[in-house]
Amino acid sequence: MFDYDPQPRGNRRGREAVCRYYADHEIAVRLEQIVLTTSTSEAYSFLFKLLCDPGSEILFAQPGYPLFDFLAVLDDVKLKAAPLIYDHGWQIDPEGLRRAITAETRAIVLVHPNNPTGHFTKQWRRKSWRGCAASSTCR
């Protein structure tokens, strides 16, 4: 006999395993904070709906993954390019990122590693950008 047990946040045992993983790394995460999705597309769509109103703007590094263009149309958000520059490998242009932020910007998506460039953002750089959208002072 098969028991039908839909779980909107994802399989409970899987979410418990995620909580244990973080606990092993000394990070407290509650079960209700974990949402497992069936794909990255679904996860991005949830985030777009959570962070944005229709017509809101999201910054993405360009060149970037073409899936975002498709998802933006489905979720009625606007994508705006945050430029990458090539200097001994792909890097985010801090000044270009700062200039791209507007009052309509609701999120900055940083894919690590970036597809298709393979760009990895260094930890010190990610830390320097915390709060970047709120203050428009990216370094």
mmCIF file of C-alpha atoms in Angstrom:
data_model
loop_
_atom_site.group_PDB
_atom_site.id
_atom_site.type_symbol
_atom_site.label_atom_id
_atom_site.label_comp_id
_atom_site.label_asym_id
_atom_site.label_seq_id
_atom_site.Cartn_x
_atom_site.Cartn_y
_atom_site.Cartn_z
ATOM 1 C CA MET A 1 0.000 0.000 0.000
ATOM 2 C CA PHE A 2 1.310 3.428 -0.944
ATOM 3 C CA ASP A 3 0.752 6.341 1.430
ATOM 4 C CA TYR A 4 0.221 9.688 -0.262
ATOM 5 C CA ASP A 5 2.037 12.253 1.867
ATOM 6 C CA PRO A 6 2.534 15.570 0.068
ATOM 7 C CA GLN A 7 4.959 17.851 1.886
ATOM 8 C CA PRO A 8 4.975 21.378 0.417
ATOM 9 C CA ARG A 9 8.407 22.247 1.863
ATOM 10 C CA GLY A 10 9.939 19.004 0.621
ATOM 11 C CA ASN A 11 10.519 15.595 2.146
ATOM 12 C CA ARG A 12 10.842 15.877 5.938
ATOM 13 C CA ARG A 13 13.679 13.352 6.195
ATOM 14 C CA GLY A 14 15.599 15.252 3.542
ATOM 15 C CA ARG A 15 15.074 18.559 5.353
ATOM 16 C CA GLU A 16 16.178 16.945 8.626
ATOM 17 C CA ALA A 17 19.361 15.787 6.892
ATOM 18 C CA VAL A 18 20.024 19.363 5.743
ATOM 19 C CA CYS A 19 19.552 20.602 9.333
ATOM 20 C CA ARG A 20 22.014 17.954 10.583
ATOM 21 C CA TYR A 21 24.531 18.970 7.931
ATOM 22 C CA TYR A 22 24.432 22.578 9.079
ATOM 23 C CA ALA A 23 24.523 21.532 12.747
ATOM 24 C CA ASP A 24 27.705 19.576 11.985
ATOM 25 C CA HIS A 25 29.131 22.888 10.712
ATOM 26 C CA GLU A 26 27.951 24.723 13.855
ATOM 27 C CA ILE A 27 25.140 26.586 12.096
ATOM 28 C CA ALA A 28 21.699 26.433 13.688
ATOM 29 C CA VAL A 29 18.932 25.969 11.122
ATOM 30 C CA ARG A 30 15.346 25.111 12.043
ATOM 31 C CA LEU A 31 13.422 22.540 10.025
ATOM 32 C CA GLU A 32 10.794 25.107 9.024
ATOM 33 C CA GLN A 33 13.547 27.257 7.451
ATOM 34 C CA ILE A 34 14.406 24.546 4.914
ATOM 35 C CA VAL A 35 12.556 24.247 1.602
ATOM 36 C CA LEU A 36 13.645 21.547 -0.822
ATOM 37 C CA THR A 37 12.716 22.041 -4.464
ATOM 38 C CA THR A 38 12.660 19.672 -7.400
ATOM 39 C CA SER A 39 15.047 21.807 -9.449
ATOM 40 C CA THR A 40 17.056 25.009 -9.514
ATOM 41 C CA SER A 41 14.417 26.444 -11.853
ATOM 42 C CA GLU A 42 11.742 25.936 -9.219
ATOM 43 C CA ALA A 43 14.021 27.371 -6.520
ATOM 44 C CA TYR A 44 14.763 30.512 -8.551
ATOM 45 C CA SER A 45 11.064 30.918 -9.327
ATOM 46 C CA PHE A 46 10.211 30.723 -5.601
ATOM 47 C CA LEU A 47 12.882 33.341 -4.842
ATOM 48 C CA PHE A 48 11.629 35.659 -7.591
ATOM 49 C CA LYS A 49 8.108 35.444 -6.187
ATOM 50 C CA LEU A 50 9.332 35.943 -2.624
ATOM 51 C CA LEU A 51 11.575 38.937 -3.341
ATOM 52 C CA CYS A 52 9.803 40.678 -6.206
ATOM 53 C CA ASP A 53 6.572 42.284 -7.259
ATOM 54 C CA PRO A 54 5.579 42.086 -10.926
ATOM 55 C CA GLY A 55 7.915 44.328 -12.887
ATOM 56 C CA SER A 56 10.648 44.350 -10.246
ATOM 57 C CA GLU A 57 14.247 44.212 -11.379
ATOM 58 C CA ILE A 58 16.865 41.560 -10.652
ATOM 59 C CA LEU A 59 20.559 41.943 -11.450
ATOM 60 C CA PHE A 60 22.418 39.024 -13.027
ATOM 61 C CA ALA A 61 26.025 38.722 -14.063
ATOM 62 C CA GLN A 62 26.389 38.762 -17.848
ATOM 63 C CA PRO A 63 27.401 36.687 -19.651
ATOM 64 C CA GLY A 64 25.234 34.345 -17.656
ATOM 65 C CA TYR A 65 22.944 31.374 -17.708
ATOM 66 C CA PRO A 66 20.149 31.758 -20.327
ATOM 67 C CA LEU A 67 17.617 29.952 -18.095
ATOM 68 C CA PHE A 68 17.140 33.194 -16.159
ATOM 69 C CA ASP A 69 15.687 34.953 -19.211
ATOM 70 C CA PHE A 70 12.996 32.274 -19.497
ATOM 71 C CA LEU A 71 12.203 32.278 -15.762
ATOM 72 C CA ALA A 72 11.995 36.075 -15.644
ATOM 73 C CA VAL A 73 9.284 36.060 -18.308
ATOM 74 C CA LEU A 74 7.311 33.390 -16.434
ATOM 75 C CA ASP A 75 7.591 35.284 -13.131
ATOM 76 C CA ASP A 76 7.028 38.775 -14.594
ATOM 77 C CA VAL A 77 10.325 40.262 -13.416
ATOM 78 C CA LYS A 78 12.897 42.248 -15.374
ATOM 79 C CA LEU A 79 16.484 41.121 -15.694
ATOM 80 C CA LYS A 80 19.224 43.689 -15.757
ATOM 81 C CA ALA A 81 22.832 42.928 -16.641
ATOM 82 C CA ALA A 82 25.519 43.316 -14.002
ATOM 83 C CA PRO A 83 28.627 43.248 -16.159
ATOM 84 C CA LEU A 84 31.460 40.776 -15.930
ATOM 85 C CA ILE A 85 34.864 41.834 -17.175
ATOM 86 C CA TYR A 86 37.639 39.610 -18.440
ATOM 87 C CA ASP A 87 41.012 40.216 -16.813
ATOM 88 C CA HIS A 88 42.980 36.972 -16.385
ATOM 89 C CA GLY A 89 39.596 35.260 -15.998
ATOM 90 C CA TRP A 90 36.029 36.499 -15.558
ATOM 91 C CA GLN A 91 35.344 38.905 -12.694
ATOM 92 C CA ILE A 92 32.419 41.008 -11.566
ATOM 93 C CA ASP A 93 32.972 44.687 -12.293
ATOM 94 C CA PRO A 94 32.266 46.360 -8.901
ATOM 95 C CA GLU A 95 31.691 49.801 -10.422
ATOM 96 C CA GLY A 96 29.448 48.354 -13.141
ATOM 97 C CA LEU A 97 27.467 46.474 -10.486
ATOM 98 C CA ARG A 98 27.077 49.639 -8.416
ATOM 99 C CA ARG A 99 25.877 51.612 -11.451
ATOM 100 C CA ALA A 100 23.372 48.882 -12.384
ATOM 101 C CA ILE A 101 21.517 49.121 -9.058
ATOM 102 C CA THR A 102 18.342 51.225 -9.178
ATOM 103 C CA ALA A 103 15.356 51.838 -6.910
ATOM 104 C CA GLU A 104 13.638 48.934 -8.694
ATOM 105 C CA THR A 105 16.419 46.435 -7.908
ATOM 106 C CA ARG A 106 15.128 43.744 -5.555
ATOM 107 C CA ALA A 107 17.916 41.175 -5.812
ATOM 108 C CA ILE A 108 21.405 40.565 -7.081
ATOM 109 C CA VAL A 109 21.951 36.992 -8.188
ATOM 110 C CA LEU A 110 25.467 35.672 -7.861
ATOM 111 C CA VAL A 111 25.860 32.164 -9.252
ATOM 112 C CA HIS A 112 29.002 30.485 -7.972
ATOM 113 C CA PRO A 113 30.497 29.191 -10.221
ATOM 114 C CA ASN A 114 28.950 31.267 -12.964
ATOM 115 C CA ASN A 115 27.601 29.404 -15.957
ATOM 116 C CA PRO A 116 28.921 29.708 -18.732
ATOM 117 C CA THR A 117 32.093 31.560 -17.659
ATOM 118 C CA GLY A 118 33.187 29.367 -14.737
ATOM 119 C CA HIS A 119 33.814 32.538 -12.670
ATOM 120 C CA PHE A 120 34.310 31.894 -8.939
ATOM 121 C CA THR A 121 33.754 34.853 -6.627
ATOM 122 C CA LYS A 122 36.320 35.011 -3.874
ATOM 123 C CA GLN A 123 34.983 34.959 -0.312
ATOM 124 C CA TRP A 124 36.512 38.354 0.577
ATOM 125 C CA ARG A 125 34.734 39.865 -2.445
ATOM 126 C CA ARG A 126 31.369 38.338 -1.501
ATOM 127 C CA LYS A 127 31.732 39.698 2.044
ATOM 128 C CA SER A 128 32.538 43.173 0.730
ATOM 129 C CA TRP A 129 29.264 43.184 -1.247
ATOM 130 C CA ARG A 130 26.918 42.377 1.639
ATOM 131 C CA GLY A 131 24.384 45.151 1.795
ATOM 132 C CA CYS A 132 25.489 46.393 -1.615
ATOM 133 C CA ALA A 133 21.965 46.789 -3.003
ATOM 134 C CA ALA A 134 20.757 48.685 0.055
ATOM 135 C CA SER A 135 23.595 51.185 0.039
ATOM 136 C CA SER A 136 24.716 51.200 -3.613
ATOM 137 C CA THR A 137 28.321 51.246 -2.388
ATOM 138 C CA CYS A 138 29.848 48.125 -3.900
ATOM 139 C CA ARG A 139 33.609 47.695 -3.459
#
